[in-house]
Amino acid sequence: MDYSSSWLNSFLVRFRLSANLFLSQFEPLALLLAPLLTLFIARLLHSLLSVIHEKGLKATVLALFMRSIKLVPGVQSYIDAEKQKVVDKLQSGSKSKKEHWRTELPTTGLGVGVIEEMKDVKSNDADWKGKCSGTVYIGGSESEGHFSLINEACSMFAHTNPLHLDVFQSVARFEAEVVAMTADLLGCKEKASGGQVCGNMTSGGTESILLAVKTSRDYMKAKKGITRPEMIIAESAHSAYDKAAQYFNIKLRRVPVNKEFKADVKAIRKQINRNTILIVGSAPGYPHGIIDPIQELGKLADSYGICLHVDLCLGGFVLPFALKLGYPIPPFDFTVRGVTSISADVHKYGLAPKGTSVVLYRNHDIRKHQFVAVTEWSGGLYVSPTIAGSRPGGVIAGAWAAMMSLGQQGYLENTRKIMEVSKMIQKGIHICVTLQHVPVVDAFLQDLREAVQTVKENPGPISGGLAPIYGAAGRMPDRGMVQDLLVNYMDGTC
């Protein structure tokens, strides 16, 4: 045996004797529990650090404090009682309206008389014409012009269901053409798009976003093997991404906007890691009407090999035409390298009936991850492109009718009017401008001046309506409690 081996053996013997001597002063049970306790503390610290990283130190400390307070006997029941008071106040108006709502079928049907009852019920709706921000995008009233045209188109195909392609071939054609015409507006024929843009119609912007997120998740799993997906959005991005994160078990990282209220590309870059599947840009974002730097986000997504979804739910049927009218619109569609999917609502500035949107993908390789195919069902083979199985063919027909009746010139003229009115209103206030506002802009601005003057002459909190409740909720530091209030309110309303 050489000298080095002898020295090593001697060292190990001495180390063993020293270790045994040191450990002999402890109880065997303590020695057994010590590593388990250490592992437990390590996991606890890891979980705490993960929560702090996700929610921030302030929110985490506040949540722990509130959780500790609720352990005090009687505190939880007191908080629950106070929350219920707020919910009851929120629902006070809707409860009285529900008193005469039917809870069972009439013994004898009303026949055609039901139309008169529907007209009577409808007469109690708010006078929304020109008095809502967004909500109704079609100009005029339901009994004239474009409004009347799409109503007739919807009723003509009210019985159809595109799930049955072989039976309702007309609706299948309408859907394919709506998707193709929308893709054409968003750069599908430009060389930079790759020439393979494809997509489907959905029930609205939320479903389009949900499908884009789900598709990105599954595409990145197949491409990179990501099994713990995360996506990064600006705080101005639509709440549909929060819904998608909850539905599809995706970790959501939300970053602040920059001083111009745009998505902060540097902040987003810092959040990207090996589990990132998707980043998001809005054109424009709903809260501020600001277009995010899509081109910069595209370069970022392309460099990291991740997906980029562009939310064009508001801008899809405005920005292409505003660009043609000479407005300085930055790149926003499939001509931007790195954009993998786009959502565009036809039922907004596309002036189609409610319940129509389009989700588009750069190519078929991405879109195939949107579909659900089932082979082991006793009912036979099943495949569905969107979240819904059966879908109303009437609104698809209405969307096709809207696009075909207006054409490019119609959308150009509508965009010109909207952009001009938005500049007028922009001098006094920020709202979502639609065709409903074009004929009432002067009256609106006059009402706005009078309202501002009234507020100046009567400063102080509002005493009626839901505004003070929403204001109080906005100031509550415990956002978990606010979330409970919203859920309880919705649970008692629908």
CSV table of C-alpha atoms in Angstrom, one decimal:
chain,number,residue,atom,x,y,z
A,1,MET,CA,0.0,0.0,0.0
A,2,ASP,CA,1.5,3.4,-1.0
A,3,TYR,CA,1.7,6.4,1.3
A,4,SER,CA,-1.3,8.3,-0.2
A,5,SER,CA,-3.7,5.4,0.4
A,6,SER,CA,-2.4,4.9,3.9
A,7,TRP,CA,-2.9,8.6,4.7
A,8,LEU,CA,-6.5,8.5,3.3
A,9,ASN,CA,-7.5,5.5,5.3
A,10,SER,CA,-6.0,7.1,8.5
A,11,PHE,CA,-7.9,10.3,7.8
A,12,LEU,CA,-11.2,8.4,7.3
A,13,VAL,CA,-10.8,6.5,10.5
A,14,ARG,CA,-10.0,9.7,12.5
A,15,PHE,CA,-13.0,11.4,10.9
A,16,ARG,CA,-15.3,8.5,11.7
A,17,LEU,CA,-14.2,8.5,15.3
A,18,SER,CA,-14.7,12.2,15.7
A,19,ALA,CA,-18.1,12.1,14.0
A,20,ASN,CA,-19.3,9.3,16.2
A,21,LEU,CA,-18.0,11.0,19.3
A,22,PHE,CA,-19.7,14.3,18.4
A,23,LEU,CA,-23.1,12.6,17.5
A,24,SER,CA,-23.0,10.4,20.6
A,25,GLN,CA,-24.2,13.3,22.7
A,26,PHE,CA,-27.5,13.5,20.8
A,27,GLU,CA,-30.6,11.3,21.2
A,28,PRO,CA,-31.0,8.8,18.3
A,29,LEU,CA,-34.5,10.2,17.6
A,30,ALA,CA,-33.2,13.7,17.3
A,31,LEU,CA,-30.6,12.5,14.8
A,32,LEU,CA,-33.4,10.8,12.8
A,33,LEU,CA,-35.7,13.8,12.8
A,34,ALA,CA,-33.0,16.5,12.1
A,35,PRO,CA,-32.6,15.8,8.4
A,36,LEU,CA,-36.4,15.6,7.9
A,37,LEU,CA,-36.9,18.9,9.7
A,38,THR,CA,-34.1,20.5,7.6
A,39,LEU,CA,-35.8,19.2,4.4
A,40,PHE,CA,-39.2,20.6,5.6
A,41,ILE,CA,-37.7,24.0,6.4
A,42,ALA,CA,-35.9,24.1,3.1
A,43,ARG,CA,-39.1,23.3,1.2
A,44,LEU,CA,-41.0,25.9,3.2
A,45,LEU,CA,-38.4,28.6,2.4
A,46,HIS,CA,-38.4,27.6,-1.3
A,47,SER,CA,-42.2,28.0,-1.4
A,48,LEU,CA,-42.1,31.3,0.4
A,49,LEU,CA,-39.4,32.6,-2.0
A,50,SER,CA,-41.4,31.4,-5.0
A,51,VAL,CA,-44.5,33.3,-3.7
A,52,ILE,CA,-42.4,36.4,-3.1
A,53,HIS,CA,-41.0,36.2,-6.6
A,54,GLU,CA,-44.4,35.8,-8.1
A,55,LYS,CA,-46.5,38.3,-6.1
A,56,GLY,CA,-43.8,40.6,-4.6
A,57,LEU,CA,-42.7,41.1,-1.0
A,58,LYS,CA,-45.4,43.6,0.0
A,59,ALA,CA,-48.3,41.5,-1.3
A,60,THR,CA,-46.8,38.3,0.3
A,61,VAL,CA,-46.3,40.0,3.7
A,62,LEU,CA,-49.8,41.4,3.6
A,63,ALA,CA,-51.3,38.0,2.7
A,64,LEU,CA,-49.4,36.3,5.6
A,65,PHE,CA,-50.5,39.1,8.0
A,66,MET,CA,-54.2,38.7,7.0
A,67,ARG,CA,-54.0,35.0,7.2
A,68,SER,CA,-52.6,35.3,10.7
A,69,ILE,CA,-55.3,37.8,11.8
A,70,LYS,CA,-58.0,35.4,10.6
A,71,LEU,CA,-56.8,32.7,13.0
A,72,VAL,CA,-57.9,34.9,15.9
A,73,PRO,CA,-61.3,33.5,17.2
A,74,GLY,CA,-64.2,35.5,15.8
A,75,VAL,CA,-62.2,37.5,13.2
A,76,GLN,CA,-63.0,35.2,10.3
A,77,SER,CA,-66.8,35.2,11.0
A,78,TYR,CA,-66.7,39.0,11.4
A,79,ILE,CA,-64.9,39.5,8.0
A,80,ASP,CA,-67.4,37.1,6.4
A,81,ALA,CA,-70.3,39.1,7.7
A,82,GLU,CA,-68.8,42.4,6.5
A,83,LYS,CA,-68.1,40.9,3.1
A,84,GLN,CA,-71.7,39.7,2.9
A,85,LYS,CA,-72.9,43.3,3.7
A,86,VAL,CA,-70.9,44.6,0.7
A,87,VAL,CA,-72.1,41.9,-1.6
A,88,ASP,CA,-75.8,42.5,-0.5
A,89,LYS,CA,-75.3,46.2,-1.2
A,90,LEU,CA,-73.9,45.4,-4.6
A,91,GLN,CA,-76.8,43.1,-5.4
A,92,SER,CA,-79.6,45.2,-3.9
A,93,GLY,CA,-80.7,46.6,-7.2
A,94,SER,CA,-80.5,43.3,-9.1
A,95,LYS,CA,-82.4,41.4,-6.4
A,96,SER,CA,-85.4,43.7,-6.7
A,97,LYS,CA,-85.4,43.3,-10.5
A,98,LYS,CA,-85.5,39.5,-10.1
A,99,GLU,CA,-88.6,39.5,-8.0
A,100,HIS,CA,-90.9,39.0,-11.0
A,101,TRP,CA,-88.6,36.8,-13.1
A,102,ARG,CA,-90.1,33.4,-14.1
A,103,THR,CA,-88.7,30.3,-12.5
A,104,GLU,CA,-90.8,27.7,-14.5
A,105,LEU,CA,-92.3,27.2,-17.9
A,106,PRO,CA,-95.8,28.8,-18.5
A,107,THR,CA,-98.6,26.2,-18.4
A,108,THR,CA,-99.8,27.4,-21.8
A,109,GLY,CA,-97.3,28.7,-24.3
A,110,LEU,CA,-97.6,32.3,-25.4
A,111,GLY,CA,-97.2,31.5,-29.1
A,112,VAL,CA,-96.4,34.6,-31.2
A,113,GLY,CA,-97.5,36.7,-28.3
A,114,VAL,CA,-94.1,36.1,-26.8
A,115,ILE,CA,-92.7,38.7,-29.3
A,116,GLU,CA,-94.8,41.5,-27.7
A,117,GLU,CA,-93.6,40.4,-24.2
A,118,MET,CA,-90.0,40.5,-25.4
A,119,LYS,CA,-90.6,44.0,-26.7
A,120,ASP,CA,-92.0,45.0,-23.4
A,121,VAL,CA,-89.0,43.6,-21.5
A,122,LYS,CA,-86.6,45.2,-23.9
A,123,SER,CA,-88.1,48.6,-23.4
A,124,ASN,CA,-86.7,48.6,-19.8
A,125,ASP,CA,-83.1,48.3,-21.2
A,126,ALA,CA,-80.9,51.4,-20.9
A,127,ASP,CA,-80.9,54.0,-23.6
A,128,TRP,CA,-77.5,53.0,-25.0
A,129,LYS,CA,-77.6,54.7,-28.3
A,130,GLY,CA,-74.4,56.9,-28.4
A,131,LYS,CA,-74.2,56.7,-24.6
A,132,CYS,CA,-71.8,53.8,-24.0
A,133,SER,CA,-68.1,53.5,-24.3
A,134,GLY,CA,-67.7,50.6,-26.6
A,135,THR,CA,-70.5,48.0,-26.0
A,136,VAL,CA,-72.3,48.7,-29.3
A,137,TYR,CA,-70.1,49.3,-32.3
A,138,ILE,CA,-72.7,49.4,-35.1
A,139,GLY,CA,-74.1,52.8,-36.0
A,140,GLY,CA,-77.8,53.6,-36.2
A,141,SER,CA,-80.6,51.6,-34.7
A,142,GLU,CA,-81.7,48.0,-35.1
A,143,SER,CA,-84.5,48.8,-37.5
A,144,GLU,CA,-82.4,50.4,-40.2
A,145,GLY,CA,-79.3,50.2,-42.4
A,146,HIS,CA,-76.4,47.9,-41.5
A,147,PHE,CA,-78.0,47.0,-38.2
A,148,SER,CA,-81.2,45.7,-39.9
A,149,LEU,CA,-79.1,43.8,-42.6
A,150,ILE,CA,-77.1,41.7,-40.2
A,151,ASN,CA,-80.2,41.0,-38.1
A,152,GLU,CA,-81.9,39.6,-41.2
A,153,ALA,CA,-78.8,37.5,-42.1
A,154,CYS,CA,-78.6,36.1,-38.5
A,155,SER,CA,-82.3,35.1,-38.5
A,156,MET,CA,-81.9,33.4,-42.0
A,157,PHE,CA,-79.3,31.0,-40.6
A,158,ALA,CA,-80.5,30.9,-36.9
A,159,HIS,CA,-81.1,27.1,-37.2
A,160,THR,CA,-77.6,26.2,-38.5
A,161,ASN,CA,-74.7,24.6,-36.7
A,162,PRO,CA,-71.2,24.5,-38.4
A,163,LEU,CA,-70.4,21.4,-36.4
A,164,HIS,CA,-72.3,19.6,-39.1
A,165,LEU,CA,-70.3,20.6,-42.1
A,166,ASP,CA,-72.0,18.2,-44.5
A,167,VAL,CA,-75.4,19.6,-43.8
A,168,PHE,CA,-74.7,23.3,-43.5
A,169,GLN,CA,-72.1,23.8,-46.2
A,170,SER,CA,-73.1,27.5,-46.6
A,171,VAL,CA,-72.1,28.4,-43.1
A,172,ALA,CA,-68.9,26.4,-43.5
A,173,ARG,CA,-68.1,28.6,-46.5
A,174,PHE,CA,-69.0,31.8,-44.7
A,175,GLU,CA,-66.7,30.9,-41.8
A,176,ALA,CA,-63.8,30.1,-44.1
A,177,GLU,CA,-64.2,33.3,-46.0
A,178,VAL,CA,-64.5,35.5,-42.8
A,179,VAL,CA,-61.2,33.9,-41.6
A,180,ALA,CA,-59.5,34.4,-45.0
A,181,MET,CA,-60.7,38.0,-45.4
A,182,THR,CA,-59.6,38.8,-41.9
A,183,ALA,CA,-56.2,37.2,-42.5
A,184,ASP,CA,-55.9,39.3,-45.6
A,185,LEU,CA,-56.3,42.5,-43.6
A,186,LEU,CA,-53.5,41.3,-41.2
A,187,GLY,CA,-50.7,40.6,-43.6
A,188,CYS,CA,-51.2,37.0,-44.7
A,189,LYS,CA,-50.4,37.8,-48.4
A,190,GLU,CA,-47.2,39.6,-47.5
A,191,LYS,CA,-44.0,37.6,-48.0
A,192,ALA,CA,-42.9,38.2,-44.4
A,193,SER,CA,-45.9,36.2,-43.1
A,194,GLY,CA,-44.7,32.9,-44.6
A,195,GLY,CA,-47.9,32.5,-46.7
A,196,GLN,CA,-49.5,29.9,-44.4
A,197,VAL,CA,-51.7,32.0,-42.1
A,198,CYS,CA,-54.7,30.1,-41.0
A,199,GLY,CA,-57.4,30.2,-38.3
A,200,ASN,CA,-60.9,29.8,-37.0
A,201,MET,CA,-63.9,31.8,-35.9
A,202,THR,CA,-64.7,31.9,-32.2
A,203,SER,CA,-67.4,33.3,-29.9
A,204,GLY,CA,-65.4,36.4,-29.0
A,205,GLY,CA,-62.1,37.9,-28.0
A,206,THR,CA,-61.9,35.9,-24.8
A,207,GLU,CA,-62.2,32.6,-26.6
A,208,SER,CA,-59.8,33.7,-29.3
A,209,ILE,CA,-57.2,34.5,-26.5
A,210,LEU,CA,-57.9,31.3,-24.6
A,211,LEU,CA,-57.4,29.2,-27.8
A,212,ALA,CA,-54.2,31.1,-28.6
A,213,VAL,CA,-52.8,30.5,-25.1
A,214,LYS,CA,-53.8,26.8,-25.1
A,215,THR,CA,-52.3,26.3,-28.6
A,216,SER,CA,-49.1,28.1,-27.6
A,217,ARG,CA,-48.8,25.9,-24.5
A,218,ASP,CA,-49.2,22.7,-26.4
A,219,TYR,CA,-47.0,23.8,-29.3
A,220,MET,CA,-44.1,24.7,-27.0
A,221,LYS,CA,-44.5,21.4,-25.2
A,222,ALA,CA,-44.1,19.6,-28.5
A,223,LYS,CA,-41.3,21.9,-29.6
A,224,LYS,CA,-39.3,22.4,-26.4
A,225,GLY,CA,-40.7,19.8,-24.0
A,226,ILE,CA,-41.9,22.5,-21.6
A,227,THR,CA,-44.2,20.9,-18.9
A,228,ARG,CA,-44.3,23.8,-16.4
A,229,PRO,CA,-45.5,26.6,-18.8
A,230,GLU,CA,-45.3,30.3,-18.0
A,231,MET,CA,-46.5,33.3,-19.9
A,232,ILE,CA,-45.5,37.0,-19.6
A,233,ILE,CA,-47.9,39.9,-20.1
A,234,ALA,CA,-48.0,43.6,-19.5
A,235,GLU,CA,-50.4,44.8,-16.7
A,236,SER,CA,-52.4,46.5,-19.5
A,237,ALA,CA,-53.1,43.1,-21.2
A,238,HIS,CA,-56.7,41.9,-21.1
A,239,SER,CA,-58.0,39.9,-18.1
A,240,ALA,CA,-58.7,37.0,-20.5
A,241,TYR,CA,-55.0,36.0,-20.0
A,242,ASP,CA,-55.7,35.6,-16.3
A,243,LYS,CA,-58.6,33.4,-17.2
A,244,ALA,CA,-56.4,31.3,-19.6
A,245,ALA,CA,-53.8,30.9,-16.9
A,246,GLN,CA,-56.3,29.5,-14.5
A,247,TYR,CA,-58.0,27.3,-17.1
A,248,PHE,CA,-54.9,25.8,-18.6
A,249,ASN,CA,-52.6,25.7,-15.5
A,250,ILE,CA,-50.1,28.2,-16.8
A,251,LYS,CA,-48.0,30.5,-14.5
A,252,LEU,CA,-48.7,34.1,-15.3
A,253,ARG,CA,-46.0,36.8,-14.9
A,254,ARG,CA,-47.4,40.3,-15.2
A,255,VAL,CA,-45.0,43.2,-15.6
A,256,PRO,CA,-45.6,47.0,-15.4
A,257,VAL,CA,-46.0,49.2,-18.5
A,258,ASN,CA,-43.4,51.9,-19.2
A,259,LYS,CA,-43.9,55.6,-18.9
A,260,GLU,CA,-45.8,55.7,-22.2
A,261,PHE,CA,-48.2,53.0,-21.0
A,262,LYS,CA,-46.7,50.5,-23.4
A,263,ALA,CA,-45.5,46.9,-22.7
A,264,ASP,CA,-42.0,47.3,-21.3
A,265,VAL,CA,-39.8,45.1,-23.5
A,266,LYS,CA,-36.8,45.2,-21.1
A,267,ALA,CA,-39.0,44.2,-18.2
A,268,ILE,CA,-40.5,41.3,-20.2
A,269,ARG,CA,-37.0,40.1,-21.2
A,270,LYS,CA,-36.0,39.9,-17.6
A,271,GLN,CA,-38.9,37.5,-16.8
A,272,ILE,CA,-38.2,35.1,-19.6
A,273,ASN,CA,-36.8,31.7,-18.5
A,274,ARG,CA,-36.7,28.1,-19.7
A,275,ASN,CA,-40.4,27.6,-18.9
A,276,THR,CA,-41.6,30.6,-20.9
A,277,ILE,CA,-44.0,29.7,-23.7
A,278,LEU,CA,-45.6,33.0,-24.6
A,279,ILE,CA,-45.3,36.8,-24.4
A,280,VAL,CA,-48.2,39.1,-25.4
A,281,GLY,CA,-48.6,42.5,-27.1
A,282,SER,CA,-51.8,44.5,-27.5
A,283,ALA,CA,-52.7,46.7,-30.5
A,284,PRO,CA,-54.2,48.6,-28.8
A,285,GLY,CA,-54.5,47.7,-25.1
A,286,TYR,CA,-58.0,48.0,-23.6
A,287,PRO,CA,-57.2,50.3,-20.6
A,288,HIS,CA,-55.3,53.0,-22.5
A,289,GLY,CA,-55.8,52.6,-26.2
A,290,ILE,CA,-52.1,52.4,-26.7
A,291,ILE,CA,-50.3,50.1,-29.2
A,292,ASP,CA,-47.6,48.0,-27.7
A,293,PRO,CA,-44.2,47.8,-29.5
A,294,ILE,CA,-45.1,44.7,-31.5
A,295,GLN,CA,-41.9,44.8,-33.6
A,296,GLU,CA,-39.6,44.8,-30.6
A,297,LEU,CA,-41.7,42.0,-28.9
A,298,GLY,CA,-41.4,40.0,-32.1
A,299,LYS,CA,-37.6,40.3,-32.1
A,300,LEU,CA,-37.6,39.2,-28.5
A,301,ALA,CA,-39.9,36.2,-29.1
A,302,ASP,CA,-37.9,35.2,-32.1
A,303,SER,CA,-34.6,35.4,-30.4
A,304,TYR,CA,-35.8,33.1,-27.5
A,305,GLY,CA,-37.8,30.8,-29.7
A,306,ILE,CA,-41.1,31.4,-27.9
A,307,CYS,CA,-44.6,32.4,-29.0
A,308,LEU,CA,-45.9,36.0,-29.4
A,309,HIS,CA,-49.6,36.6,-29.4
A,310,VAL,CA,-50.9,40.0,-30.6
A,311,ASP,CA,-54.3,41.0,-29.2
A,312,LEU,CA,-56.0,42.9,-32.1
A,313,CYS,CA,-59.5,42.3,-30.7
A,314,LEU,CA,-60.0,46.1,-30.7
A,315,GLY,CA,-57.7,47.1,-33.5
A,316,GLY,CA,-58.1,44.3,-36.0
A,317,PHE,CA,-60.7,46.2,-38.1
A,318,VAL,CA,-59.4,49.7,-37.5
A,319,LEU,CA,-55.6,49.7,-37.7
A,320,PRO,CA,-55.3,48.2,-41.3
A,321,PHE,CA,-57.7,50.9,-42.6
A,322,ALA,CA,-56.2,53.7,-40.4
A,323,LEU,CA,-52.8,52.8,-42.0
A,324,LYS,CA,-54.3,53.2,-45.5
A,325,LEU,CA,-55.7,56.5,-44.5
A,326,GLY,CA,-52.2,57.7,-43.7
A,327,TYR,CA,-52.2,57.5,-39.9
A,328,PRO,CA,-48.7,56.6,-38.4
A,329,ILE,CA,-49.5,53.1,-37.3
A,330,PRO,CA,-46.5,51.0,-36.2
A,331,PRO,CA,-46.2,47.3,-37.5
A,332,PHE,CA,-48.7,45.1,-35.7
A,333,ASP,CA,-49.5,42.0,-37.8
A,334,PHE,CA,-48.0,38.9,-39.4
A,335,THR,CA,-45.6,41.0,-41.3
A,336,VAL,CA,-43.7,41.2,-38.0
A,337,ARG,CA,-41.3,38.4,-37.6
A,338,GLY,CA,-41.9,36.5,-34.3
A,339,VAL,CA,-45.7,36.9,-34.3
A,340,THR,CA,-47.2,33.4,-34.0
A,341,SER,CA,-50.9,34.2,-33.4
A,342,ILE,CA,-53.4,37.1,-33.5
A,343,SER,CA,-56.9,37.6,-32.2
A,344,ALA,CA,-59.3,40.0,-33.9
A,345,ASP,CA,-62.9,40.6,-33.0
A,346,VAL,CA,-65.3,40.9,-35.9
A,347,HIS,CA,-68.1,41.9,-33.6
A,348,LYS,CA,-66.4,45.1,-32.6
A,349,TYR,CA,-65.2,47.4,-35.4
A,350,GLY,CA,-65.9,44.6,-37.9
A,351,LEU,CA,-69.6,45.6,-37.2
A,352,ALA,CA,-70.7,42.0,-37.0
A,353,PRO,CA,-73.3,40.5,-34.6
A,354,LYS,CA,-72.1,39.8,-31.1
A,355,GLY,CA,-70.4,36.4,-30.7
A,356,THR,CA,-67.9,36.6,-33.6
A,357,SER,CA,-64.1,36.8,-33.4
A,358,VAL,CA,-61.2,35.3,-35.3
A,359,VAL,CA,-58.0,33.6,-34.0
A,360,LEU,CA,-55.2,33.3,-36.5
A,361,TYR,CA,-51.9,31.5,-36.6
A,362,ARG,CA,-48.8,31.9,-38.6
A,363,ASN,CA,-48.9,28.4,-39.9
A,364,HIS,CA,-50.8,25.1,-39.7
A,365,ASP,CA,-48.0,23.5,-37.6
A,366,ILE,CA,-48.9,25.8,-34.8
A,367,ARG,CA,-52.7,25.7,-35.3
A,368,LYS,CA,-53.0,21.9,-35.2
A,369,HIS,CA,-52.3,22.2,-31.4
A,370,GLN,CA,-55.6,24.1,-31.0
A,371,PHE,CA,-57.7,21.1,-32.1
A,372,VAL,CA,-59.1,18.4,-29.8
A,373,ALA,CA,-59.4,14.9,-31.3
A,374,VAL,CA,-60.9,11.9,-29.5
A,375,THR,CA,-60.6,8.4,-30.8
A,376,GLU,CA,-61.7,6.3,-27.9
A,377,TRP,CA,-65.3,7.3,-27.4
A,378,SER,CA,-68.3,5.0,-27.6
A,379,GLY,CA,-70.1,7.6,-29.7
A,380,GLY,CA,-67.5,7.4,-32.4
A,381,LEU,CA,-64.6,9.6,-33.5
A,382,TYR,CA,-64.8,13.2,-32.4
A,383,VAL,CA,-62.8,16.3,-33.4
A,384,SER,CA,-63.4,19.9,-32.6
A,385,PRO,CA,-61.5,23.1,-33.6
A,386,THR,CA,-62.7,25.5,-30.9
A,387,ILE,CA,-63.8,25.4,-27.3
A,388,ALA,CA,-67.5,25.1,-28.3
A,389,GLY,CA,-68.8,22.0,-30.1
A,390,SER,CA,-72.1,23.2,-31.5
A,391,ARG,CA,-71.9,26.8,-32.5
A,392,PRO,CA,-74.5,29.2,-33.8
A,393,GLY,CA,-74.3,29.5,-37.5
A,394,GLY,CA,-76.5,32.6,-37.5
A,395,VAL,CA,-73.8,34.9,-36.1
A,396,ILE,CA,-71.2,33.5,-38.5
A,397,ALA,CA,-73.6,34.3,-41.4
A,398,GLY,CA,-74.1,37.7,-39.9
A,399,ALA,CA,-70.4,38.4,-39.7
A,400,TRP,CA,-70.0,37.4,-43.4
A,401,ALA,CA,-72.9,39.6,-44.3
A,402,ALA,CA,-71.3,42.5,-42.4
A,403,MET,CA,-67.9,42.2,-44.1
A,404,MET,CA,-69.4,41.6,-47.6
A,405,SER,CA,-71.9,44.5,-47.3
A,406,LEU,CA,-69.3,47.0,-46.2
A,407,GLY,CA,-66.3,46.0,-48.2
A,408,GLN,CA,-63.0,47.9,-48.0
A,409,GLN,CA,-64.5,51.2,-48.9
A,410,GLY,CA,-67.1,50.9,-46.2
A,411,TYR,CA,-64.5,50.1,-43.5
A,412,LEU,CA,-62.3,52.9,-44.7
A,413,GLU,CA,-65.1,55.5,-44.4
A,414,ASN,CA,-66.1,54.2,-41.0
A,415,THR,CA,-62.5,54.3,-39.8
A,416,ARG,CA,-62.1,57.9,-41.1
A,417,LYS,CA,-65.2,59.0,-39.1
A,418,ILE,CA,-64.1,57.2,-35.9
A,419,MET,CA,-60.6,58.6,-36.1
A,420,GLU,CA,-61.8,62.1,-36.6
A,421,VAL,CA,-64.3,62.0,-33.7
A,422,SER,CA,-61.7,60.3,-31.5
A,423,LYS,CA,-59.4,63.3,-32.0
A,424,MET,CA,-62.3,65.6,-31.0
A,425,ILE,CA,-63.1,63.6,-27.9
A,426,GLN,CA,-59.4,63.1,-27.0
A,427,LYS,CA,-59.1,66.7,-26.1
A,428,GLY,CA,-61.6,66.2,-23.2
A,429,ILE,CA,-61.7,62.5,-22.2
A,430,HIS,CA,-60.5,58.9,-23.1
A,431,ILE,CA,-63.3,56.5,-24.1
A,432,CYS,CA,-63.7,53.7,-26.7
A,433,VAL,CA,-65.1,55.6,-29.7
A,434,THR,CA,-67.6,53.7,-32.0
A,435,LEU,CA,-69.9,54.7,-34.8
A,436,GLN,CA,-72.6,55.3,-32.2
A,437,HIS,CA,-70.6,58.4,-31.1
A,438,VAL,CA,-70.3,60.0,-34.5
A,439,PRO,CA,-73.7,61.7,-34.6
A,440,VAL,CA,-73.7,62.7,-30.9
A,441,VAL,CA,-70.2,64.0,-30.4
A,442,ASP,CA,-71.2,67.6,-29.9
A,443,ALA,CA,-73.9,66.8,-27.4
A,444,PHE,CA,-71.5,64.5,-25.6
A,445,LEU,CA,-68.8,67.1,-25.2
A,446,GLN,CA,-71.4,69.6,-23.9
A,447,ASP,CA,-72.7,67.1,-21.4
A,448,LEU,CA,-69.1,66.4,-20.4
A,449,ARG,CA,-68.4,70.1,-19.8
A,450,GLU,CA,-71.5,70.4,-17.6
A,451,ALA,CA,-70.6,67.2,-15.7
A,452,VAL,CA,-67.1,68.4,-15.0
A,453,GLN,CA,-68.5,71.8,-13.8
A,454,THR,CA,-71.0,70.0,-11.5
A,455,VAL,CA,-68.1,67.9,-9.9
A,456,LYS,CA,-66.0,71.0,-9.4
A,457,GLU,CA,-68.9,72.8,-7.6
A,458,ASN,CA,-69.8,69.7,-5.5
A,459,PRO,CA,-66.5,68.0,-4.4
A,460,GLY,CA,-66.6,65.0,-2.2
A,461,PRO,CA,-67.5,61.3,-2.2
A,462,ILE,CA,-70.5,60.0,-4.2
A,463,SER,CA,-73.4,58.9,-2.0
A,464,GLY,CA,-75.3,56.7,-4.3
A,465,GLY,CA,-74.9,53.9,-6.8
A,466,LEU,CA,-72.1,51.3,-7.0
A,467,ALA,CA,-69.3,53.8,-7.5
A,468,PRO,CA,-68.4,54.2,-3.8
A,469,ILE,CA,-68.3,50.4,-3.4
A,470,TYR,CA,-66.0,49.9,-6.4
A,471,GLY,CA,-63.9,52.8,-5.1
A,472,ALA,CA,-63.6,51.2,-1.6
A,473,ALA,CA,-62.7,47.8,-3.2
A,474,GLY,CA,-60.0,49.6,-5.2
A,475,ARG,CA,-58.4,50.9,-2.0
A,476,MET,CA,-58.5,47.6,-0.1
A,477,PRO,CA,-54.9,46.3,0.3
A,478,ASP,CA,-56.0,42.7,0.7
A,479,ARG,CA,-56.6,41.8,-3.0
A,480,GLY,CA,-57.7,38.3,-2.0
A,481,MET,CA,-60.6,39.8,-0.1
A,482,VAL,CA,-61.5,41.9,-3.2
A,483,GLN,CA,-61.4,38.7,-5.3
A,484,ASP,CA,-63.8,37.0,-2.8
A,485,LEU,CA,-66.2,40.0,-3.1
A,486,LEU,CA,-66.2,39.8,-6.9
A,487,VAL,CA,-66.8,36.0,-6.9
A,488,ASN,CA,-69.6,36.2,-4.3
A,489,TYR,CA,-71.2,39.1,-6.2
A,490,MET,CA,-71.1,37.1,-9.5
A,491,ASP,CA,-72.4,34.0,-7.8
A,492,GLY,CA,-75.5,35.8,-6.6
A,493,THR,CA,-76.1,37.6,-9.8
A,494,CYS,CA,-76.1,34.9,-12.5
